[in-house]
Coordinates of C-alpha atoms in Angstrom, one line a residue:
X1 CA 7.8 14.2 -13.7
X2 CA 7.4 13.5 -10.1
X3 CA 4.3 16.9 -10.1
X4 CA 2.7 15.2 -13.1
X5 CA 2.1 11.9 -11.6
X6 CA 1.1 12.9 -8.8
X7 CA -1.5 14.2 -10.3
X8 CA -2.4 11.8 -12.3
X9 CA -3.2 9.6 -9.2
X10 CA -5.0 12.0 -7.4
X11 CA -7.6 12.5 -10.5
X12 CA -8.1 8.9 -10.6
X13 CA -8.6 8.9 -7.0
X14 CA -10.8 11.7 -7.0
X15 CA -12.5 10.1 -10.0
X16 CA -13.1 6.4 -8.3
X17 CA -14.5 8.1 -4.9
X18 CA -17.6 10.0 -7.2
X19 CA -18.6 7.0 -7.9
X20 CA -17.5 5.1 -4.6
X21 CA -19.9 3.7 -2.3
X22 CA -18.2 3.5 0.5
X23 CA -14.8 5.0 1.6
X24 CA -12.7 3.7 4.5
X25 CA -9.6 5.2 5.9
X26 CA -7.0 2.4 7.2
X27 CA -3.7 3.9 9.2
X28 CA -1.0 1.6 8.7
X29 CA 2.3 0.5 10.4
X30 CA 4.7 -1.9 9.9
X31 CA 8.3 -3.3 9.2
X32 CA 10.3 -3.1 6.2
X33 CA 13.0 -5.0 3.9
X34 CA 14.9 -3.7 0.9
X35 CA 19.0 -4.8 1.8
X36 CA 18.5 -3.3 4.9
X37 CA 15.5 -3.7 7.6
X38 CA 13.2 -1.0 8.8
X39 CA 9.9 0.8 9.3
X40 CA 7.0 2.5 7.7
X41 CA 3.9 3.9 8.4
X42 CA 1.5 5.4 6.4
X43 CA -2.5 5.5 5.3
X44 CA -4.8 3.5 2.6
X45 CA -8.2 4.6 1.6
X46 CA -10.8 2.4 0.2
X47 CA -13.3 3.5 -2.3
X48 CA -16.1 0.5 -2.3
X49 CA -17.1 -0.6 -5.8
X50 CA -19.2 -3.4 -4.9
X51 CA -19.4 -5.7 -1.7
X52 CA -16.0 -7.7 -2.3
X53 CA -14.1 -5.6 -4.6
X54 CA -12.3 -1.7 -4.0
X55 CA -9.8 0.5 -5.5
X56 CA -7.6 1.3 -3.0
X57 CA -4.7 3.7 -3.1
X58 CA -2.3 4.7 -0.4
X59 CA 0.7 6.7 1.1
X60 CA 3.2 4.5 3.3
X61 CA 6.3 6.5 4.0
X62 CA 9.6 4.1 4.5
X63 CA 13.2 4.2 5.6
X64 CA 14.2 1.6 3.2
X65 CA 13.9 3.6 -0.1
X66 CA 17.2 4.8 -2.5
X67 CA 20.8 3.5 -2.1
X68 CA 23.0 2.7 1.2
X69 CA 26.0 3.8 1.9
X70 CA 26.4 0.9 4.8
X71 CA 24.4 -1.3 6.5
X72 CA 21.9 0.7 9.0
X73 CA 21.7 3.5 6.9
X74 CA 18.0 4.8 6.6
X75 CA 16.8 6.2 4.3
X76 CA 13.6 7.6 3.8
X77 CA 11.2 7.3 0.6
X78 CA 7.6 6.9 -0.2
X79 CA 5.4 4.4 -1.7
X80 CA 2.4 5.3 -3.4
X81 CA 0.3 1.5 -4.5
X82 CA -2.9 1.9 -6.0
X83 CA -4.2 -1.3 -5.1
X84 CA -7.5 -3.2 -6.9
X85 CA -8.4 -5.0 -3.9
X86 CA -10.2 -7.8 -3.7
X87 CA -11.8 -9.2 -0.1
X88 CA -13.2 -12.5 0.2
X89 CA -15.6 -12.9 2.6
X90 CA -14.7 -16.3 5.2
X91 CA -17.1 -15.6 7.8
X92 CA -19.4 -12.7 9.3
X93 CA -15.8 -11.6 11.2
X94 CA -12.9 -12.5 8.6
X95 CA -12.1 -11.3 5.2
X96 CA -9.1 -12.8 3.0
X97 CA -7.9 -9.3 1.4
X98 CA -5.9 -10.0 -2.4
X99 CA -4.5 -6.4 -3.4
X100 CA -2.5 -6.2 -7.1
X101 CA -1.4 -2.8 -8.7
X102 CA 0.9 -0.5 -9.7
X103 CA 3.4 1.4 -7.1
X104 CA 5.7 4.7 -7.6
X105 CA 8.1 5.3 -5.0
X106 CA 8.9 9.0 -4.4
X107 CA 12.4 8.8 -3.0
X108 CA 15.9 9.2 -4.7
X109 CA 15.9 7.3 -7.6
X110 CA 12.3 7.2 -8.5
X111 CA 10.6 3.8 -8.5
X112 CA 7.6 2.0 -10.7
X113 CA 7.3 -1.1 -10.3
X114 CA 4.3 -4.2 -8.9
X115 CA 2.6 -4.1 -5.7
X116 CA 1.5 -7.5 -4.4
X117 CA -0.1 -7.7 -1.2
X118 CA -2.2 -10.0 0.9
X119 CA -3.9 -10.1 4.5
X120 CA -6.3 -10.8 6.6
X121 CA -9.0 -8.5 8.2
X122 CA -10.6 -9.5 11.5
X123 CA -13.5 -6.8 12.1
X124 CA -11.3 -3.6 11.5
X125 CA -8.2 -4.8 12.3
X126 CA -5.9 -6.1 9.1
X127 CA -2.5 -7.8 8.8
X128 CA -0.7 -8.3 6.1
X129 CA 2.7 -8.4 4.2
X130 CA 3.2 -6.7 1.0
X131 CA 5.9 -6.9 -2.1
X132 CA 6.6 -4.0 -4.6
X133 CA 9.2 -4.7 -7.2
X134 CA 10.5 -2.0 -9.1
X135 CA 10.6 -2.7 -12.4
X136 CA 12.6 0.4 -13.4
X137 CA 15.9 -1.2 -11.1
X138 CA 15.1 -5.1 -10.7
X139 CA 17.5 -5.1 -7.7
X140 CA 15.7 -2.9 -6.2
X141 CA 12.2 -4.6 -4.0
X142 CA 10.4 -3.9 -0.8
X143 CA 8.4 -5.8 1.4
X144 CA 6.2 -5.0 4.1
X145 CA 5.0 -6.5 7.4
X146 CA 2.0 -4.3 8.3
X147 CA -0.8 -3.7 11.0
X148 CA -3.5 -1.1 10.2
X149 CA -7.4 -0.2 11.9
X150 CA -9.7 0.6 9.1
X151 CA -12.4 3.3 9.8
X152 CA -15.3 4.3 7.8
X153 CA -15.4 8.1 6.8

């Protein structure tokens, strides 16, 4: 299950970025929340599809993913959002950045749920906070405080 859809994604990536424009790379870093607090850090790429809008998949590994056994346990999962990602343009410096899209979380018990995000870019720099809600377990959400540098490749 977890071989097939990872496939999947990567076709579709491979797919948008043919026809991409431009690609960007962004590192990300951030804190965490999902019962218990922690970190993540991780990568989105950006395939352009026109000047304000970009499909925009990414790999953000966590240590708020599965079940705890007490408060402070870690543990460690990763989110896959593929993002349609919308940034509105405020002046020649600062973009308002809307991302929707599906997620899967690859940790123990699989997630697939909604990815919400939204942020600001200033140049390269971008911060943002994010929400994905599993819809498979409704008690179980994550949301994100990030700060990333995007790069053109």
């Amino acid at each position: 299950m977890k071989k097939a859809l990872l496939v999947s994604v990567l076709m579709l990536t491979l797919c948008v970025a043919v026809n991409a424009k431009g690609i960007e790379l962004e590192p990300r870093a951030g804190a965490s929340y999902s019962r218990v607090g922690g970190l993540h850090l991780g990568v989105l790429v950006s395939f352009r599809i026109s000047d304000m809008f970009y499909f925009q998949p990414g790999a953000l590994i966590n240590t708020v993913s599965g079940t705890y056994n007490k408060t402070g346990d870690w543990n460690f999962g990763m989110d896959v959002p593929l993002y349609a990602s919308l940034r509105i343009p405020v002046n020649n410096a600062v973009k308002v950045r809307l991302n929707a899209g599906p997620f899967v979380g690859l940790s123990s018990p699989v997630s697939f749920g909604t990815a919400l995000e939204t942020g600001v870019e200033y140049h390269n720099y971008y911060v943002g906070v994010s929400w994905l809600q599993n819809i498979i377990n409704e008690n179980c959400a994550r949301l994100h405080f990030s700060i990333g540098y995007k790069f053109a490749l």
